[in-house]
Amino acid sequence: MKKLLRTLNFCKAFKIFRILRLSVCCLTLSALAAGCSTSLNDMMDSYNSNFESSDNYTKTTAGIAPGEAGFSEEAMLSDKYFTRNDGTLCLYAPPRCSSYQWKITKLEEVTTTGQGGIPITSTIETSISCNLSNGTSMTTRAFSLYVPTSNLEVGTYRLKLTVKDKEGISYEDTCTVIIYFMN
């Protein structure tokens, strides 16, 4: 009989312990939910506020234009841009120019045998045309290249930007665009 009473007391204690543990978990979750007043939409809006939409940016005149103090011809483009074969490359030229011209060429390394059988590697640039997206063209401030519809393959390309300021003075910069394969 004593064993039965001990077993019954243990079962009651175990049930009380489970109820207490469940209560503590519920209170903890309630406190965490009440403490987090930021909704998912608030977090997304906060994150997205760090970026400007491309449509808004092409309309703005912010930035240093050619001929203005602080403008650097060599800083119009970075040295290299990497994008996946399913990615997008969006670049912007300096603002307030009278004309914009983007030109893309395919870079291919060719190895030939020189005098004495020494291999000579040279780079051949081939001018190509590609499809741009979002209403941009080779003569707009924005250069928006959606690779899957651009007709560009995986490889290395040279992108040249030439702009003219309001007085007709030309500035140019080049960069390397590397499109790599991604499943």
mmCIF file of C-alpha atoms in Angstrom:
data_model
loop_
_atom_site.group_PDB
_atom_site.id
_atom_site.type_symbol
_atom_site.label_atom_id
_atom_site.label_comp_id
_atom_site.label_asym_id
_atom_site.label_seq_id
_atom_site.Cartn_x
_atom_site.Cartn_y
_atom_site.Cartn_z
ATOM 1 C CA MET A 1 0.000 0.000 0.000
ATOM 2 C CA LYS A 2 2.843 2.367 0.846
ATOM 3 C CA LYS A 3 4.298 1.745 -2.594
ATOM 4 C CA LEU A 4 0.995 2.612 -4.199
ATOM 5 C CA LEU A 5 0.762 5.867 -2.240
ATOM 6 C CA ARG A 6 4.351 6.786 -3.207
ATOM 7 C CA THR A 7 3.577 6.057 -6.861
ATOM 8 C CA LEU A 8 0.396 8.158 -6.724
ATOM 9 C CA ASN A 9 2.268 11.050 -5.067
ATOM 10 C CA PHE A 10 5.003 10.815 -7.712
ATOM 11 C CA CYS A 11 2.399 10.910 -10.511
ATOM 12 C CA LYS A 12 0.727 13.973 -8.966
ATOM 13 C CA ALA A 13 4.097 15.702 -8.574
ATOM 14 C CA PHE A 14 5.024 14.872 -12.164
ATOM 15 C CA LYS A 15 1.710 16.298 -13.459
ATOM 16 C CA ILE A 16 2.206 19.474 -11.429
ATOM 17 C CA PHE A 17 5.768 19.766 -12.764
ATOM 18 C CA ARG A 18 4.528 19.396 -16.372
ATOM 19 C CA ILE A 19 1.860 22.063 -15.831
ATOM 20 C CA LEU A 20 4.425 24.438 -14.293
ATOM 21 C CA ARG A 21 6.876 23.825 -17.135
ATOM 22 C CA LEU A 22 4.176 24.464 -19.761
ATOM 23 C CA SER A 23 3.135 27.661 -17.949
ATOM 24 C CA VAL A 24 6.718 28.927 -17.857
ATOM 25 C CA CYS A 25 7.133 28.223 -21.584
ATOM 26 C CA CYS A 26 3.898 30.038 -22.437
ATOM 27 C CA LEU A 27 4.851 33.046 -20.304
ATOM 28 C CA THR A 28 8.322 33.173 -21.898
ATOM 29 C CA LEU A 29 6.914 33.067 -25.436
ATOM 30 C CA SER A 30 4.340 35.737 -24.557
ATOM 31 C CA ALA A 31 7.051 37.976 -23.143
ATOM 32 C CA LEU A 32 9.197 37.505 -26.256
ATOM 33 C CA ALA A 33 6.290 38.262 -28.584
ATOM 34 C CA ALA A 34 5.339 41.372 -26.599
ATOM 35 C CA GLY A 35 8.951 42.576 -26.569
ATOM 36 C CA CYS A 36 9.262 42.321 -30.357
ATOM 37 C CA SER A 37 7.130 45.180 -31.636
ATOM 38 C CA THR A 38 8.671 45.131 -35.130
ATOM 39 C CA SER A 39 6.563 43.365 -37.730
ATOM 40 C CA LEU A 40 7.969 41.574 -40.743
ATOM 41 C CA ASN A 41 6.765 44.416 -42.994
ATOM 42 C CA ASP A 42 8.549 46.986 -40.790
ATOM 43 C CA MET A 43 11.790 44.999 -41.082
ATOM 44 C CA MET A 44 11.453 44.755 -44.884
ATOM 45 C CA ASP A 45 10.720 48.488 -45.190
ATOM 46 C CA SER A 46 13.714 49.297 -43.007
ATOM 47 C CA TYR A 47 15.997 47.090 -45.121
ATOM 48 C CA ASN A 48 14.674 48.402 -48.447
ATOM 49 C CA SER A 49 15.036 52.030 -47.336
ATOM 50 C CA ASN A 50 18.809 51.580 -47.644
ATOM 51 C CA PHE A 51 18.475 51.311 -51.422
ATOM 52 C CA GLU A 52 17.067 53.545 -54.120
ATOM 53 C CA SER A 53 15.012 52.077 -56.917
ATOM 54 C CA SER A 54 16.698 52.157 -60.310
ATOM 55 C CA ASP A 55 13.803 54.145 -61.812
ATOM 56 C CA ASN A 56 14.162 56.833 -59.167
ATOM 57 C CA TYR A 57 17.941 56.970 -59.498
ATOM 58 C CA THR A 58 17.974 57.569 -63.258
ATOM 59 C CA LYS A 59 15.732 60.606 -62.774
ATOM 60 C CA THR A 60 17.838 62.189 -60.045
ATOM 61 C CA THR A 61 20.648 64.645 -60.710
ATOM 62 C CA ALA A 62 22.631 63.707 -57.601
ATOM 63 C CA GLY A 63 26.333 63.079 -58.051
ATOM 64 C CA ILE A 64 29.375 64.816 -59.458
ATOM 65 C CA ALA A 65 29.225 65.560 -63.161
ATOM 66 C CA PRO A 66 32.210 65.790 -65.531
ATOM 67 C CA GLY A 67 33.905 69.163 -65.278
ATOM 68 C CA GLU A 68 32.793 69.719 -61.667
ATOM 69 C CA ALA A 69 35.185 69.799 -58.701
ATOM 70 C CA GLY A 70 35.895 66.308 -57.385
ATOM 71 C CA PHE A 71 35.074 64.486 -60.641
ATOM 72 C CA SER A 72 37.504 61.694 -61.544
ATOM 73 C CA GLU A 73 37.381 60.188 -65.019
ATOM 74 C CA GLU A 74 38.994 56.957 -63.763
ATOM 75 C CA ALA A 75 36.330 56.557 -61.058
ATOM 76 C CA MET A 76 33.322 56.417 -63.373
ATOM 77 C CA LEU A 77 33.518 52.593 -63.327
ATOM 78 C CA SER A 78 35.155 50.078 -60.989
ATOM 79 C CA ASP A 79 37.928 47.905 -62.397
ATOM 80 C CA LYS A 80 35.910 44.654 -62.425
ATOM 81 C CA TYR A 81 32.318 43.551 -62.138
ATOM 82 C CA PHE A 82 31.266 39.954 -61.594
ATOM 83 C CA THR A 83 27.796 38.664 -62.407
ATOM 84 C CA ARG A 84 26.260 35.227 -62.697
ATOM 85 C CA ASN A 85 24.880 33.879 -65.954
ATOM 86 C CA ASP A 86 21.398 34.342 -64.456
ATOM 87 C CA GLY A 87 22.134 37.763 -62.923
ATOM 88 C CA THR A 88 21.749 41.440 -63.677
ATOM 89 C CA LEU A 89 24.395 44.150 -63.931
ATOM 90 C CA CYS A 90 23.169 47.719 -63.376
ATOM 91 C CA LEU A 91 25.595 50.618 -63.780
ATOM 92 C CA TYR A 92 25.078 54.370 -63.921
ATOM 93 C CA ALA A 93 27.183 56.997 -65.641
ATOM 94 C CA PRO A 94 27.785 60.412 -64.064
ATOM 95 C CA PRO A 95 24.825 62.811 -64.147
ATOM 96 C CA ARG A 96 24.252 65.923 -66.280
ATOM 97 C CA CYS A 97 26.186 64.823 -69.380
ATOM 98 C CA SER A 98 25.191 65.817 -72.909
ATOM 99 C CA SER A 99 25.744 62.260 -74.207
ATOM 100 C CA TYR A 100 26.440 58.725 -73.022
ATOM 101 C CA GLN A 101 27.951 55.848 -74.983
ATOM 102 C CA TRP A 102 28.454 52.294 -73.684
ATOM 103 C CA LYS A 103 30.417 49.770 -75.765
ATOM 104 C CA ILE A 104 30.951 46.115 -74.905
ATOM 105 C CA THR A 105 33.595 43.846 -76.429
ATOM 106 C CA LYS A 106 34.344 40.162 -75.915
ATOM 107 C CA LEU A 107 37.854 39.407 -74.631
ATOM 108 C CA GLU A 108 39.412 36.154 -75.793
ATOM 109 C CA GLU A 109 42.902 34.915 -75.064
ATOM 110 C CA VAL A 110 44.639 33.263 -78.002
ATOM 111 C CA THR A 111 47.910 31.388 -77.660
ATOM 112 C CA THR A 112 50.173 31.072 -80.687
ATOM 113 C CA THR A 113 53.631 29.639 -81.115
ATOM 114 C CA GLY A 114 56.279 32.268 -81.591
ATOM 115 C CA GLN A 115 59.881 32.131 -82.703
ATOM 116 C CA GLY A 116 61.740 29.188 -81.156
ATOM 117 C CA GLY A 117 58.478 27.476 -80.163
ATOM 118 C CA ILE A 118 57.781 29.942 -77.351
ATOM 119 C CA PRO A 119 54.033 30.282 -76.722
ATOM 120 C CA ILE A 120 52.711 33.829 -77.056
ATOM 121 C CA THR A 121 49.379 34.714 -75.461
ATOM 122 C CA SER A 122 47.479 37.695 -76.775
ATOM 123 C CA THR A 123 44.032 39.098 -76.082
ATOM 124 C CA ILE A 124 41.633 39.666 -78.935
ATOM 125 C CA GLU A 125 38.762 42.124 -78.491
ATOM 126 C CA THR A 126 35.691 41.535 -80.613
ATOM 127 C CA SER A 127 32.964 44.154 -80.698
ATOM 128 C CA ILE A 128 29.563 42.624 -79.982
ATOM 129 C CA SER A 129 26.007 43.772 -79.568
ATOM 130 C CA CYS A 130 23.841 42.736 -76.672
ATOM 131 C CA ASN A 131 20.288 43.238 -75.484
ATOM 132 C CA LEU A 132 19.829 45.577 -72.543
ATOM 133 C CA SER A 133 16.825 45.622 -70.224
ATOM 134 C CA ASN A 134 14.553 48.077 -68.420
ATOM 135 C CA GLY A 135 14.349 50.472 -71.358
ATOM 136 C CA THR A 136 18.059 51.262 -71.296
ATOM 137 C CA SER A 137 20.216 51.434 -74.381
ATOM 138 C CA MET A 138 23.848 51.955 -75.237
ATOM 139 C CA THR A 139 23.193 55.721 -75.234
ATOM 140 C CA THR A 140 21.441 56.192 -71.872
ATOM 141 C CA ARG A 141 22.866 57.062 -68.466
ATOM 142 C CA ALA A 142 21.829 53.677 -67.081
ATOM 143 C CA PHE A 143 23.340 50.402 -68.277
ATOM 144 C CA SER A 144 21.052 47.557 -67.201
ATOM 145 C CA LEU A 145 22.141 44.143 -68.436
ATOM 146 C CA TYR A 146 19.953 41.125 -67.604
ATOM 147 C CA VAL A 147 22.349 38.363 -68.647
ATOM 148 C CA PRO A 148 19.820 35.622 -69.591
ATOM 149 C CA THR A 149 18.233 37.828 -72.283
ATOM 150 C CA SER A 150 21.392 39.732 -73.264
ATOM 151 C CA ASN A 151 22.802 37.118 -75.692
ATOM 152 C CA LEU A 152 26.080 37.189 -73.719
ATOM 153 C CA GLU A 153 27.702 33.911 -72.791
ATOM 154 C CA VAL A 154 29.877 33.004 -69.837
ATOM 155 C CA GLY A 155 33.187 34.773 -70.338
ATOM 156 C CA THR A 156 35.139 37.997 -69.990
ATOM 157 C CA TYR A 157 34.071 41.292 -71.540
ATOM 158 C CA ARG A 158 35.372 44.849 -71.644
ATOM 159 C CA LEU A 159 32.849 47.611 -71.080
ATOM 160 C CA LYS A 160 33.776 51.121 -72.152
ATOM 161 C CA LEU A 161 31.855 54.215 -71.076
ATOM 162 C CA THR A 162 32.298 57.495 -72.934
ATOM 163 C CA VAL A 163 30.487 60.627 -71.760
ATOM 164 C CA LYS A 164 30.529 64.220 -72.949
ATOM 165 C CA ASP A 165 30.027 67.141 -70.631
ATOM 166 C CA LYS A 166 27.972 70.197 -71.520
ATOM 167 C CA GLU A 167 30.970 71.806 -73.240
ATOM 168 C CA GLY A 168 31.496 68.735 -75.457
ATOM 169 C CA ILE A 169 34.646 67.442 -73.703
ATOM 170 C CA SER A 170 34.826 63.618 -73.760
ATOM 171 C CA TYR A 171 35.673 61.438 -70.768
ATOM 172 C CA GLU A 172 36.036 57.663 -70.843
ATOM 173 C CA ASP A 173 36.611 54.769 -68.509
ATOM 174 C CA THR A 174 36.744 50.995 -69.026
ATOM 175 C CA CYS A 175 36.103 47.981 -66.837
ATOM 176 C CA THR A 176 36.157 44.221 -67.076
ATOM 177 C CA VAL A 177 32.859 42.345 -66.788
ATOM 178 C CA ILE A 178 33.135 38.682 -65.899
ATOM 179 C CA ILE A 179 30.057 36.506 -66.392
ATOM 180 C CA TYR A 180 30.382 33.198 -64.588
ATOM 181 C CA PHE A 181 28.275 30.046 -64.646
ATOM 182 C CA MET A 182 25.853 29.385 -61.800
ATOM 183 C CA ASN A 183 23.371 26.494 -61.700
#
